[in-house]
Backbone as a ProteinNet text record, in pm:
[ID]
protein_1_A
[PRIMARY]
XXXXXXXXXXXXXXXXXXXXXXXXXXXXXXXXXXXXXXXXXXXXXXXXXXXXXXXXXXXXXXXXXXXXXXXXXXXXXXXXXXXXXXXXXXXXXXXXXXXXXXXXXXXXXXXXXXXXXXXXXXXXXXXXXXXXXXXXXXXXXXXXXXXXXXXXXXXXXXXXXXXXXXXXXXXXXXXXXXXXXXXXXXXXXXXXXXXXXXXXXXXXXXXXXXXXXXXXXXXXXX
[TERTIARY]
10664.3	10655	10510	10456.1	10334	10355	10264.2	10226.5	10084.4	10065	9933.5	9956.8	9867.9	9860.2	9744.6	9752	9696.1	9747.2	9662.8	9664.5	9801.8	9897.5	10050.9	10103.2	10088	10183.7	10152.3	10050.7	10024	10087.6	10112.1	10205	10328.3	10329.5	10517	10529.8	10461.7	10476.8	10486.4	10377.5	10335.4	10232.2	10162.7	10013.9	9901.1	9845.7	9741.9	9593.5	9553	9480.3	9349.9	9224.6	9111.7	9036.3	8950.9	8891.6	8775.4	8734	8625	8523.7	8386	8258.8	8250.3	8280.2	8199.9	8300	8224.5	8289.8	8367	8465.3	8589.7	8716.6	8841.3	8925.8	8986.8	9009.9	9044.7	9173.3	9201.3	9344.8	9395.7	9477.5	9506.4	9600.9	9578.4	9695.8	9746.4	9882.6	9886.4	10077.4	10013.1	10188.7	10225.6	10363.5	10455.4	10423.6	10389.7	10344.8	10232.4	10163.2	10027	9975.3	9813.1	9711.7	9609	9598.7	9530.5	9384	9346.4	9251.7	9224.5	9117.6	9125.4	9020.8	9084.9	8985.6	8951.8	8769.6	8698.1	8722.9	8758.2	8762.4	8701.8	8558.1	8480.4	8436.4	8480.3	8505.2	8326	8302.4	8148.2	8170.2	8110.1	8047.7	8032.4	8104.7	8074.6	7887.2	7840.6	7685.9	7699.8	7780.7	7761.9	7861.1	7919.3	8004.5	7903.5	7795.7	7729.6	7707.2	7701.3	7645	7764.2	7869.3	8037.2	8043.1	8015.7	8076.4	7950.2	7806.4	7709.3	7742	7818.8	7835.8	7992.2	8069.4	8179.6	8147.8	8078.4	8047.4	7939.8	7839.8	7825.2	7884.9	8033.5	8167.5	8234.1	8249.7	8245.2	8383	8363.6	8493.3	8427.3	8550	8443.5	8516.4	8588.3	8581.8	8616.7	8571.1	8602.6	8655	8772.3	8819.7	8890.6	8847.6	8905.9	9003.5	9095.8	9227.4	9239	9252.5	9204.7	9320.4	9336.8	9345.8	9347.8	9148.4	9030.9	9053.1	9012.4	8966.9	8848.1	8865.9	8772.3	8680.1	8594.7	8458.7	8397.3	8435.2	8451.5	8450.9	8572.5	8591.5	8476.4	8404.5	8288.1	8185.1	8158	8037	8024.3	8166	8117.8	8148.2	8217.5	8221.4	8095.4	7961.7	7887.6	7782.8	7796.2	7704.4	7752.2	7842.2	7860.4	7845.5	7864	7778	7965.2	8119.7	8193.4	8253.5	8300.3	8349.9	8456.5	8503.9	8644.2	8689	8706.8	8771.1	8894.2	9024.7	9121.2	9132.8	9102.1	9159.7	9260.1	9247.6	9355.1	9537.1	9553.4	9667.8	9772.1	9880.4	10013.9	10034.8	10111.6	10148.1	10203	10281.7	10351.9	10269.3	10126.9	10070.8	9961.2	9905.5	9855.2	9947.8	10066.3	10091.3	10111.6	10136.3	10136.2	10007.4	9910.5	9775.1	9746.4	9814.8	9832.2	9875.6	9998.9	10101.6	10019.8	9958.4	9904.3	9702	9683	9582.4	9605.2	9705.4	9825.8	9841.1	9883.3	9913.4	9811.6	9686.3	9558.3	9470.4	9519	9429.5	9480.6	9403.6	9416.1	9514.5	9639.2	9716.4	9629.7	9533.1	9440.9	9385.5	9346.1	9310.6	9359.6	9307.3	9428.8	9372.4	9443.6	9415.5	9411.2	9262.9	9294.7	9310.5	9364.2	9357.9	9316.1	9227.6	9174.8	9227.8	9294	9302.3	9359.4	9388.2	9367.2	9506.9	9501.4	9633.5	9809	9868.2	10031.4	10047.9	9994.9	9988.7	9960.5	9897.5	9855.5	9959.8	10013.6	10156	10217.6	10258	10290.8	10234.6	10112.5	10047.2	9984	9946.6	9925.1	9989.9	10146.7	10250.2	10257.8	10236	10218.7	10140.4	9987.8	9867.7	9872.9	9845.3	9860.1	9771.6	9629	9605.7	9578	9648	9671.3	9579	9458.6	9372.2	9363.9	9385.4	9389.9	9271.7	9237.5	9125.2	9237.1	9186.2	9294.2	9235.6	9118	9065.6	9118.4	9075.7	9142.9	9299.7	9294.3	9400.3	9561.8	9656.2	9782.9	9886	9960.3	10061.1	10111.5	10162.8	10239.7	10138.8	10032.4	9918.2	9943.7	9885.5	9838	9966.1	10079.7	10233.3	10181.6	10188.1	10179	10082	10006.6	9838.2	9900.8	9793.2	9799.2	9714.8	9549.5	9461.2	9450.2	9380.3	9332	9221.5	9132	8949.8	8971.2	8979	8980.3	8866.6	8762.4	8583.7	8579.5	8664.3	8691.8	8534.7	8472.3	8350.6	8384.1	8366.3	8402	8326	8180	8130.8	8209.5	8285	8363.9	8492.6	8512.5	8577.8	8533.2	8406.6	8315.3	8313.1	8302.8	8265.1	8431.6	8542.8	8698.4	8702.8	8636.2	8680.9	8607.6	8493	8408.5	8458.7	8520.5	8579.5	8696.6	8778.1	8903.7	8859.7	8799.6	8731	8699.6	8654.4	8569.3	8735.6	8755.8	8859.8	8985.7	9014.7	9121.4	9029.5	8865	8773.2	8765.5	8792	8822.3	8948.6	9051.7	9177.2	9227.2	9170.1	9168.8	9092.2	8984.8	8916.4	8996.2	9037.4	9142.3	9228.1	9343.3	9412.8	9408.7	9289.1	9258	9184.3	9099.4	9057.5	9194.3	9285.6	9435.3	9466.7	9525.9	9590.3	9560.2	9375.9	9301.3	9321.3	9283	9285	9422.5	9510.6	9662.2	9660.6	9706.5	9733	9640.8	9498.5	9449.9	9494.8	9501.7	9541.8	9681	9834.4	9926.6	9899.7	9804.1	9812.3	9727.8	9626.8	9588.1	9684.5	9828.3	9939.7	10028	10017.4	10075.4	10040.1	9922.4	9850.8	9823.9	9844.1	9901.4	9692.5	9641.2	9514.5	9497.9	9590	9552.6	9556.4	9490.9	9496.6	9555.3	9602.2	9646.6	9530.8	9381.9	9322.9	9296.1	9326.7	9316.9	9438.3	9555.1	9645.1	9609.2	9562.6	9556.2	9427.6	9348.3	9221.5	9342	9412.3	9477	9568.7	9618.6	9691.1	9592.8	9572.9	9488	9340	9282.8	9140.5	9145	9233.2	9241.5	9238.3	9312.4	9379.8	9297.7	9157.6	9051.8	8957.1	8964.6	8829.7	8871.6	8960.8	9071	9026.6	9051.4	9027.4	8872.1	8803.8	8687.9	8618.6	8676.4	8630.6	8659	8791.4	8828.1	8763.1	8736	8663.3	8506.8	8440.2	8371.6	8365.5	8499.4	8556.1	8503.3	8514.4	8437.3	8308.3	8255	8097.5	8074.5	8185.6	8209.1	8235
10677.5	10558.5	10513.3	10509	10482.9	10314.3	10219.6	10068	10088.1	9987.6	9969.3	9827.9	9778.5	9592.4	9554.7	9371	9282.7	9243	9202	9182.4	9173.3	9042.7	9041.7	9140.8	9229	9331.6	9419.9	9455.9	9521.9	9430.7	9322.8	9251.8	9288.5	9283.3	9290.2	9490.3	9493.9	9654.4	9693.6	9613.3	9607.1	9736.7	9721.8	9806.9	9721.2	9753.8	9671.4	9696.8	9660.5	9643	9588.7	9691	9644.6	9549.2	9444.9	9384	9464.9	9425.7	9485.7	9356.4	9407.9	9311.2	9319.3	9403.5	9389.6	9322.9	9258.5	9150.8	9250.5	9181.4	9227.7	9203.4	9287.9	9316.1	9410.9	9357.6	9431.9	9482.5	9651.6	9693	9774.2	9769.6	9809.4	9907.5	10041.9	10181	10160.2	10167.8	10213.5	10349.3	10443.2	10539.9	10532.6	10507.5	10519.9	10386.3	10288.5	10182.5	10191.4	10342.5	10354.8	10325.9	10210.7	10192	10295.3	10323.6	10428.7	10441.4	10294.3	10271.2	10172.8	10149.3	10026	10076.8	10018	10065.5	9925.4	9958.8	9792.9	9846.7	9701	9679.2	9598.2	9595.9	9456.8	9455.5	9337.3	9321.7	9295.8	9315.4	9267.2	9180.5	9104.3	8923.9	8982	8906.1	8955.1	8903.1	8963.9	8907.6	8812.3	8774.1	8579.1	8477	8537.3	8439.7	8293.5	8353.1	8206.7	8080.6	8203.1	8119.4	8069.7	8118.9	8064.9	7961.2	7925.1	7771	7681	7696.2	7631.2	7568	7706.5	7658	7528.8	7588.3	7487.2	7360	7299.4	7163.9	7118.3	7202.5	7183	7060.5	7135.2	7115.1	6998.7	6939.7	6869.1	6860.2	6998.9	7052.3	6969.7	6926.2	6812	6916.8	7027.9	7075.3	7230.9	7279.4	7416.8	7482.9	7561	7589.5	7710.2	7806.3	7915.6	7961.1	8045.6	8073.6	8199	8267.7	8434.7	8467.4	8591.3	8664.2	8754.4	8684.8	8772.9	8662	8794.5	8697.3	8584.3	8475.7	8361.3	8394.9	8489.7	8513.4	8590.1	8601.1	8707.5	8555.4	8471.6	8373.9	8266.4	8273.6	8188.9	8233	8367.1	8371.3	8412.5	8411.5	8384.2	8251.4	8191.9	8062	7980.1	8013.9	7997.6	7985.4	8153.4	8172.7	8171.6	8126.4	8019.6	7916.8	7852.8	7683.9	7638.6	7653.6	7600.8	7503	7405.2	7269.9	7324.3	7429.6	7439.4	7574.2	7640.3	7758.8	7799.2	7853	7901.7	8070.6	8085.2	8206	8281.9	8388.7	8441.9	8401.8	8360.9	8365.4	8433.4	8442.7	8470.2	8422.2	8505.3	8463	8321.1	8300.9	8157.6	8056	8065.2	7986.3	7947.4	8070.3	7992.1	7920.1	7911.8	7818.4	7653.4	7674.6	7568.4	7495.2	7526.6	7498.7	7416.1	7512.6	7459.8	7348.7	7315.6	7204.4	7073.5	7083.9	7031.1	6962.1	7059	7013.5	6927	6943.7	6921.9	6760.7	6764.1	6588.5	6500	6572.2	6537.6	6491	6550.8	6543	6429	6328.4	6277	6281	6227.5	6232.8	6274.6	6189.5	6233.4	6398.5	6458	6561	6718.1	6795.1	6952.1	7034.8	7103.3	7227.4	7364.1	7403	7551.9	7676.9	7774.5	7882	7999.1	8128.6	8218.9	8289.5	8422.9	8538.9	8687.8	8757.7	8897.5	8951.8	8948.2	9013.1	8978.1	9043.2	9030.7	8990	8917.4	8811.1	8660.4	8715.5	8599	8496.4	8603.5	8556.2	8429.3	8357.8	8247.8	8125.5	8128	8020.5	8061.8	8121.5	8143	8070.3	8068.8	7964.8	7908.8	7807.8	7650.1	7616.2	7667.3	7556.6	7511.1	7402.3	7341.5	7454.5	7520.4	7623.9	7746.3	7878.9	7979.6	8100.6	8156.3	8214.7	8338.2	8454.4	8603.6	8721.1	8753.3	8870	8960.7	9020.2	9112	9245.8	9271.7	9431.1	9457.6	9455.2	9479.9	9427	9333.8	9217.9	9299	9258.5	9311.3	9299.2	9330.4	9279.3	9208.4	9138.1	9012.3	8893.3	8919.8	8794.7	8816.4	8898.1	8825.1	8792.8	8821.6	8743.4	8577.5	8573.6	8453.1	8363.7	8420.9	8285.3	8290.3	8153.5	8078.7	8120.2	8176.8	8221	8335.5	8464	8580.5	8626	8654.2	8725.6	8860	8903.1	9038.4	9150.6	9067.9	9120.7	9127.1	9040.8	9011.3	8960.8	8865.4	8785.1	8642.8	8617.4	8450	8328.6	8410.4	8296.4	8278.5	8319.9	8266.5	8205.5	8170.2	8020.8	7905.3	7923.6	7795.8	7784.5	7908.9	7886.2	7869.3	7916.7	7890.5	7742.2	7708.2	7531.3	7428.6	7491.5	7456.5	7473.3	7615.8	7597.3	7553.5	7524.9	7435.3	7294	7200.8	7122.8	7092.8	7211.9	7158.7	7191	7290.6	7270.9	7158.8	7071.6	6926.4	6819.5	6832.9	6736.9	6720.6	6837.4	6884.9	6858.3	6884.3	6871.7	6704.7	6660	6496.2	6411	6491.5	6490.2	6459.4	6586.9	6608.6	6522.7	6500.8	6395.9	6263.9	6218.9	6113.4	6049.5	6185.7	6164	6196.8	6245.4	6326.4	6144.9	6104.1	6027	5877	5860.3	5739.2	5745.4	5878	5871.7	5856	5923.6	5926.2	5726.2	5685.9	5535.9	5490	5508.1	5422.7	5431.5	5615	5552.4	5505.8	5521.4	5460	5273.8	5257.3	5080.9	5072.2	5158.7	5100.1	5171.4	5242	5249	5142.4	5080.9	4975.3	4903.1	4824.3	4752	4779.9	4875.3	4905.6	5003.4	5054.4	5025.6	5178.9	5269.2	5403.6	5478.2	5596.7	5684.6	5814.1	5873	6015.7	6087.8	6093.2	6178	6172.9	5997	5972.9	6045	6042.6	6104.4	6240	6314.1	6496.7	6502.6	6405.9	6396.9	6378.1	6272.9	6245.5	6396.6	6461.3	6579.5	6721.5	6774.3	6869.1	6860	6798.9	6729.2	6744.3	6646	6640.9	6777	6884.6	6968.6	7088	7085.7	7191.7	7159.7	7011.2	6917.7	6964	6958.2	6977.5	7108.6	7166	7332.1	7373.1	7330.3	7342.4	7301.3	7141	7163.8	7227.3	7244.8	7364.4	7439.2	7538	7673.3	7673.3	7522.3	7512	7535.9	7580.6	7633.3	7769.9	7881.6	8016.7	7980.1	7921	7969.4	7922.6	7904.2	7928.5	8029
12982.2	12898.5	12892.6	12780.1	12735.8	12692.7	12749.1	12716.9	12679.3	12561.5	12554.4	12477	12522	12546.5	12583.7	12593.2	12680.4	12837.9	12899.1	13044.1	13079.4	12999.2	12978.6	12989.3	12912.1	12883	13057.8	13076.4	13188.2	13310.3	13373.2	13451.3	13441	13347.6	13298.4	13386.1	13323.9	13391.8	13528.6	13568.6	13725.6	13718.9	13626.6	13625	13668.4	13743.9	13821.9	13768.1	13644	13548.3	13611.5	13586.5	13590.7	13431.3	13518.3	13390.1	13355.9	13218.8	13150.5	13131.9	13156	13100	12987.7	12891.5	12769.9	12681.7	12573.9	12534	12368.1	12356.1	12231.2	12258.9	12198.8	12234.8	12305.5	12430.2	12565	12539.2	12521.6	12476.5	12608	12672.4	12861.7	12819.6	12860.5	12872.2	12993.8	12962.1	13137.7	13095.9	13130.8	13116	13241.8	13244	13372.1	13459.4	13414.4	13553.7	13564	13542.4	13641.3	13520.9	13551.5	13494	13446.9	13337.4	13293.9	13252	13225.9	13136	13053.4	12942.8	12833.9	12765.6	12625.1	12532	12449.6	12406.1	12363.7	12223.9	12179.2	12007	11999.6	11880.9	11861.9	11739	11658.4	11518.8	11466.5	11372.2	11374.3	11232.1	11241.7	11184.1	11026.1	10926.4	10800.9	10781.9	10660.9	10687.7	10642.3	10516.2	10422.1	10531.9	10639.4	10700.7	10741	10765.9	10846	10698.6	10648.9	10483.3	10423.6	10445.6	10443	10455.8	10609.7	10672.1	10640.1	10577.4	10564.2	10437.5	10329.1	10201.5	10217	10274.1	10309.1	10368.6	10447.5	10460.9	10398.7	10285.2	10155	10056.4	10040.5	9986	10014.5	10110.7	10175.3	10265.3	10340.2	10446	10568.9	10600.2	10738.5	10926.7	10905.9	11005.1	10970.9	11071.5	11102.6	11177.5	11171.6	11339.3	11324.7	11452.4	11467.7	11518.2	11486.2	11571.2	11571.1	11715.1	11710.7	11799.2	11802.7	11937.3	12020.2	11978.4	12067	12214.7	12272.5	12472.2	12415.1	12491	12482.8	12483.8	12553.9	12518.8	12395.9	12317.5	12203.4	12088	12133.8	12025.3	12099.7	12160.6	12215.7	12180.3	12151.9	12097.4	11930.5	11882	11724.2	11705.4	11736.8	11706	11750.7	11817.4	11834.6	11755.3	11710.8	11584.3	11485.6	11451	11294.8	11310.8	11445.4	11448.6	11442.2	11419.1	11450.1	11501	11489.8	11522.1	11625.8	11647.1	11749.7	11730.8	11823.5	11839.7	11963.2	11925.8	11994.6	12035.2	12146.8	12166.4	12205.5	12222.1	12301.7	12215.6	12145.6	12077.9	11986.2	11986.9	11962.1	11790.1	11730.2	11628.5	11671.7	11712.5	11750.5	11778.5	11879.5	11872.4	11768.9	11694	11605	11503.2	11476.7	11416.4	11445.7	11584	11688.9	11684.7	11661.3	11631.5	11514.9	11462.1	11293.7	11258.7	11303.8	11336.9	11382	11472.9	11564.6	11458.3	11364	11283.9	11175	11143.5	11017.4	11026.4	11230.9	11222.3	11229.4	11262.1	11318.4	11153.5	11053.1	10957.4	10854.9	10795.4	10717.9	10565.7	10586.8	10475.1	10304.8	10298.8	10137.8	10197.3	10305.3	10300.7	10286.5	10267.8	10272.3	10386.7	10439.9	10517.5	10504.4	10498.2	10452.9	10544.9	10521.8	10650.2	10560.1	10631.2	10576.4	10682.5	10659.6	10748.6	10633.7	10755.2	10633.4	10732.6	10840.2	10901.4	10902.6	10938.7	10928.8	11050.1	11130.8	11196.6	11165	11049.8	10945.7	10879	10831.2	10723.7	10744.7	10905.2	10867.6	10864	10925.2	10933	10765.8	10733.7	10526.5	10513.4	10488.6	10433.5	10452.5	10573.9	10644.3	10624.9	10570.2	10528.9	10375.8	10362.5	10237	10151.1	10204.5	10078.1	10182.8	10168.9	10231.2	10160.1	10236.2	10184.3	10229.6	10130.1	10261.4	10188.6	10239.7	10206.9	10170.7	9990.5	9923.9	9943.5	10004	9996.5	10164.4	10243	10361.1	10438.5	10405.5	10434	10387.2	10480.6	10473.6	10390.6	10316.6	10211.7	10287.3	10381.8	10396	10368.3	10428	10474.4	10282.9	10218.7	10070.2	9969.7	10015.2	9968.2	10019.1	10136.3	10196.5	10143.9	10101.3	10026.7	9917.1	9874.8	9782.5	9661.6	9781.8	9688.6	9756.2	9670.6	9751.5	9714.1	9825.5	9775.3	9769.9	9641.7	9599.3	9697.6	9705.5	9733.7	9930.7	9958.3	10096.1	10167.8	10052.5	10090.9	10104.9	10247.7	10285.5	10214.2	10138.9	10069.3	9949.7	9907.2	9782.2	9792.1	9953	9958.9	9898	9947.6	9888.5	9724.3	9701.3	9511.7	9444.5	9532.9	9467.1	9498.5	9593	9645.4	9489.9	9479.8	9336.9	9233.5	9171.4	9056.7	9042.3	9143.3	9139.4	9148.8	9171.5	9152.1	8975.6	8972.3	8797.5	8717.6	8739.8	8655.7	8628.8	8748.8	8759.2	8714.5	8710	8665.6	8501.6	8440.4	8294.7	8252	8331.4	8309.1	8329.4	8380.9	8380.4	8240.3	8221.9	8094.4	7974.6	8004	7852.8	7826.6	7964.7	7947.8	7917.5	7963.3	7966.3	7779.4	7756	7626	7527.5	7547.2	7455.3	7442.7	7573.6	7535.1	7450.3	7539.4	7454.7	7322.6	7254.2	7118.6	7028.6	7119.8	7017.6	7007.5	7163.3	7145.2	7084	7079.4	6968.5	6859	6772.6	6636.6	6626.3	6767	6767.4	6685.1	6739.6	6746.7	6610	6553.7	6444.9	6318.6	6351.7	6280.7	6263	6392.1	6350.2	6293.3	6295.5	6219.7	6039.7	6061.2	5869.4	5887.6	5963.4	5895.9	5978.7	6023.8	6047.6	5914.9	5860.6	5748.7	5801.7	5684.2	5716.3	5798.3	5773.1	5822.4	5968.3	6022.5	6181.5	6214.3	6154.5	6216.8	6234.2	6151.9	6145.3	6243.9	6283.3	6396.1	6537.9	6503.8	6657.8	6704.3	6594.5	6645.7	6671.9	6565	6557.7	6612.1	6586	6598.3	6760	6806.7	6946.2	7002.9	6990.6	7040.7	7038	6962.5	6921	7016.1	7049.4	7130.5	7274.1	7301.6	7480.3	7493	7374.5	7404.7	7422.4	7340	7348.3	7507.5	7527.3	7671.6	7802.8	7746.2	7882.8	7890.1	7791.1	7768.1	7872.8	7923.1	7964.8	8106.9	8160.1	8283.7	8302	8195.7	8162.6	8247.5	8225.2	8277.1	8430.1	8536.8	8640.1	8668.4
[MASK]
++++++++++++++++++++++++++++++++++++++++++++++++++++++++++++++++++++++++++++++++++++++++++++++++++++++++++++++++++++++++++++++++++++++++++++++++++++++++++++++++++++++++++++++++++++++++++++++++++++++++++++++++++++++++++++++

């Protein structure tokens, strides 16, 4: 019987597991009980990530926080060098959602919570954050079922620029509405008044409806 695991899994066995210095993910063999070995896994730092979380409180994301499960020292020293507000290690599908839960009650009713991950470990905390974000080039078919949004390019700086053009686009879309409806009720009331013309009307329908379009279209050059 072949195990290969974390420290856990090697207890459960009663393999008497040496630690490793070097920093990653510590993966423990052990066949038959007997401890065999471990092999290092160590993920390396996208290059725009730092420029990620610089561009995100940009934006005006007021925290950042990691949920891994890398050994604490691994999630201590990138969460370091991205400059991070909070990092979790060492965790379980179960607990990062527990985490989640736990940010969820912590955060301001007007605010949203976003989560970015790419793995099928991912998948449920994707569906529990108000916006569920999964890297579509590497990232797993459950994790990108589970989001809301997906980065085709699997570049973390274009959180920041999706947080922007969703932004401009409800800023336009408020636009519209807001100008659709001023104009109908105005010429509503100068219909009543006996003093609207056919051509305000063919402006309040059509007219309107070329102008809305026109400014949407201004969404394109995002």
């Amino acid at each position: 019987i072949v195990c290969v695991g974390n420290t856990k899994m090697m207890d459960a066995v009663g393999a008497k597991w040496e630690p490793c210095e070097k920093n990653g993910t510590i993966i423990h063999v052990a066949v038959n009980g007997e401890y065999v070995g471990h092999i290092v896994i160590s993920d390396t730092i996208k290059e725009d990530s730092k420029d990620a979380i610089a561009a995100l409180r940009t934006e005006g994301v007021e925290k950042t926080v990691m949920l891994t499960g890398d050994r604490k020292e691994v999630g201590a020293a990138v969460a370091k060098e991205l400059s991070l507000d909070e990092y979790h290690a060492e965790l379980m599908p179960a607990d990062k959602v527990n985490f989640l839960e736990r940010l969820i009650k912590e955060k301001s009713p007007k605010t949203n919570l976003a989560f970015v991950g790419d793995g099928i470990n991912d998948a449920p905390v994707l569906a529990r954050a108000d916006v569920g974000i999964a890297m579509g080039g590497l990232g797993s078919d459950a994790a990108i079922e589970a989001a809301d949004v997906v980065l085709m390019d699997d570049k973390p700086s274009k959180i920041a620029k999706a947080i922007s053009i969703a932004r401009r686009t409800i800023e336009i879309a408020k636009q519209n509405v807001v100008f659709a409806i001023f104009v109908k009720v105005l010429v509503l009331i100068l219909a009543g008044f006996g003093i609207a013309t056919m051509w305000m009307a063919v402006f309040a329908d059509v007219g309107v409806t070329i102008l809305v379009i026109l400014n949407a279209a201004r969404t394109l050059k995002a």
